[in-house]
mmCIF file of C-alpha atoms in Angstrom:
data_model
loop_
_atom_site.group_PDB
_atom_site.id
_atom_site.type_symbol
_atom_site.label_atom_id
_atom_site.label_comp_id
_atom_site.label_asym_id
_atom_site.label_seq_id
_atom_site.Cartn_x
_atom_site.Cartn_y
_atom_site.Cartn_z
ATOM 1 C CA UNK Q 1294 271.304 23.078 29.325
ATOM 2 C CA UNK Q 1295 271.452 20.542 32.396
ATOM 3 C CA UNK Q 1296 269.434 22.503 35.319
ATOM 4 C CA UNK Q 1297 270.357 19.421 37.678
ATOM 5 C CA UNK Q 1298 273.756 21.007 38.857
ATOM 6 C CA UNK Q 1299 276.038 18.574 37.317
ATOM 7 C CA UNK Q 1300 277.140 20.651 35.048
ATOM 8 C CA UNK Q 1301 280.948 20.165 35.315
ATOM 9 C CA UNK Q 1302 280.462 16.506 37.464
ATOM 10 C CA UNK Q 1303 282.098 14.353 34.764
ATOM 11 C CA UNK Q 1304 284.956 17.243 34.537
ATOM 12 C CA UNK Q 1305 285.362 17.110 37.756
ATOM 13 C CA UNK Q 1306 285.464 13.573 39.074
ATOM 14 C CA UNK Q 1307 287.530 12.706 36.116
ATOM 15 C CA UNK Q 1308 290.123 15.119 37.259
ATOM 16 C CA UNK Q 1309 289.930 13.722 40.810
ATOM 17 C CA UNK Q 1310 290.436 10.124 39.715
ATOM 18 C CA UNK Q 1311 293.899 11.714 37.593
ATOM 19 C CA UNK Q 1312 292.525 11.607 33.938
ATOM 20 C CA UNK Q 1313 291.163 15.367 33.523
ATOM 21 C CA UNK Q 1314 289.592 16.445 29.832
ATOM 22 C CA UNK Q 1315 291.836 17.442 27.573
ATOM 23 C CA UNK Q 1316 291.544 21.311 27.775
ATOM 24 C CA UNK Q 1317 289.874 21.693 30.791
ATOM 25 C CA UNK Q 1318 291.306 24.736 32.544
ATOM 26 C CA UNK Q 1319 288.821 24.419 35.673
ATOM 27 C CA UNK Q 1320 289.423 20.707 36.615
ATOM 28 C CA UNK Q 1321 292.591 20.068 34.346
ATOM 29 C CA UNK Q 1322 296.463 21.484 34.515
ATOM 30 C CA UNK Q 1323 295.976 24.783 34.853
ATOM 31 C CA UNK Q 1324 297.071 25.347 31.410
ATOM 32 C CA UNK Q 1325 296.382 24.929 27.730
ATOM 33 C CA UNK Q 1326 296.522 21.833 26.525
ATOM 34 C CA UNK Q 1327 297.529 21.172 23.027
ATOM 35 C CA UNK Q 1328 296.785 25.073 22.017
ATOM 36 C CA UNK Q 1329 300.105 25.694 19.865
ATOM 37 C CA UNK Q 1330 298.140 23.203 17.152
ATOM 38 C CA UNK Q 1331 296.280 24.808 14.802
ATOM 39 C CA UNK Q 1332 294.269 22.651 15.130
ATOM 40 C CA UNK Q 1333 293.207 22.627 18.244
ATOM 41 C CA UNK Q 1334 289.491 22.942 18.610
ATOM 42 C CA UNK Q 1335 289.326 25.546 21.547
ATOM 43 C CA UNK Q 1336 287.078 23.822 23.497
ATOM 44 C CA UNK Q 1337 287.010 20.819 26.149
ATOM 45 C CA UNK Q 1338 287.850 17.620 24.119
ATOM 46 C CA UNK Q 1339 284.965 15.531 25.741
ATOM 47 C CA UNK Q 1340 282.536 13.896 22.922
ATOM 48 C CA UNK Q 1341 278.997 11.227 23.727
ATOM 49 C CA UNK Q 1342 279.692 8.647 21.273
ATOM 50 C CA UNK Q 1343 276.954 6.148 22.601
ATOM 51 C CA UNK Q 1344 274.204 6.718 24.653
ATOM 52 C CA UNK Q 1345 271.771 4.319 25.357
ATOM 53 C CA UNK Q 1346 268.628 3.794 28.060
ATOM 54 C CA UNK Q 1347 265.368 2.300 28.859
ATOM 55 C CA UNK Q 1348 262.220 4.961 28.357
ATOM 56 C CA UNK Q 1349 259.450 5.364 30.963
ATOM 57 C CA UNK Q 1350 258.005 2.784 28.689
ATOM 58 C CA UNK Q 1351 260.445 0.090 28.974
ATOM 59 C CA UNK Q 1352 261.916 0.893 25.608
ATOM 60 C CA UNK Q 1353 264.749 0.538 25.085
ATOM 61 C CA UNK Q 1354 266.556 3.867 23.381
ATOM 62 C CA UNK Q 1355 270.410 4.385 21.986
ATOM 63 C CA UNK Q 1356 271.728 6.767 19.861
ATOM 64 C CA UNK Q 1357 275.516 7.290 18.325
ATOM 65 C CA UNK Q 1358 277.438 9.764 17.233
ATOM 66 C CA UNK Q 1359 281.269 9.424 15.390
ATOM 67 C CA UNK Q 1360 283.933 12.212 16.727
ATOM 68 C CA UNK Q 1361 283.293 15.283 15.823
ATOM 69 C CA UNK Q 1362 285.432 16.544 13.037
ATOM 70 C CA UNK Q 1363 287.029 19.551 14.862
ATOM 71 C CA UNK Q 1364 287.993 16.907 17.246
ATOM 72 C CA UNK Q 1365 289.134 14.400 14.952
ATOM 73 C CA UNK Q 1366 291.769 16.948 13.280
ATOM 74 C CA UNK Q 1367 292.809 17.343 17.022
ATOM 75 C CA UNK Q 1368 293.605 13.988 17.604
ATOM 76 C CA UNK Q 1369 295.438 13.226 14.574
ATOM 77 C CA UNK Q 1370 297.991 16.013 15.203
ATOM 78 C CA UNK Q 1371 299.037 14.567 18.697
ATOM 79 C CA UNK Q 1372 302.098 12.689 19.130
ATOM 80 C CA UNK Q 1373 301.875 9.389 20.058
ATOM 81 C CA UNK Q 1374 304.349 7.853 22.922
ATOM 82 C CA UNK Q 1375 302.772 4.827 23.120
ATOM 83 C CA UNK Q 1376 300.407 2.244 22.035
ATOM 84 C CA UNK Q 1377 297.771 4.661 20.374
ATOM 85 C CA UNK Q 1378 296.279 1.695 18.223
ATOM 86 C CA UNK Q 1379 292.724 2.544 18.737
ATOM 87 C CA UNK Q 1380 293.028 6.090 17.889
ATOM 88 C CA UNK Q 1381 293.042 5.562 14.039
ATOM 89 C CA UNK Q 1382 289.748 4.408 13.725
ATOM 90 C CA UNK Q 1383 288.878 7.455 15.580
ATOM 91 C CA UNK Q 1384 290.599 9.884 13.695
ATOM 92 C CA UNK Q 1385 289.263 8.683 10.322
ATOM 93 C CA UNK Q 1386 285.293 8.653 11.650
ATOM 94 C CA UNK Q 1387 285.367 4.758 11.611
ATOM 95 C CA UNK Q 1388 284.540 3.893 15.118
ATOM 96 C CA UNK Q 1389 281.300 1.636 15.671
ATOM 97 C CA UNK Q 1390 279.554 3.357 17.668
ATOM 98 C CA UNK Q 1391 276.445 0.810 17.454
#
């Protein structure tokens, strides 16, 4: 639980720059996004695949994480317009996140 009160802060000033989370109803479109997939994971599609900083030490700390599946089967039902090259190594858990 973040105590800091940034709770929704990347929800919210990635809405105000005009890219909200997919499935945001607070900061997004007002409405469901995606929900007539099955499946859609009911939740904010918003995943930390790398995280990396520098300790009180001076060590240097990263961890990674590939999409979560529920999210995964999420992406591989959208439609793609256009482009949408980098999504496959997304959808089938292949993305370096190192």
């Amino acid at each position: 639980t973040i105590h800091s009160g940034r709770t929704h802060q990347i929800r919210c000033h990635l809405a105000y720059i005009g890219h909200p989370v997919a499935g945001d109803l607070r900061y997004g479109s007002g409405t469901p996004c995606c929900h007539s997939q099955s499946s859609w994971p009911g939740r904010h599609f918003l995943h930390r695949s790398r995280l990396a900083f520098t300790d009180l030490a001076g060590e240097r700390r990263a961890a990674a994480q590939p999409l979560v599946l529920d999210l995964r089967a999420a992406l591989a039902e959208l439609t793609v317009i256009r482009g949408g090259g980098n999504l496959k190594p997304w959808v089938d858990g292949e993305m370096q996140t190192a």
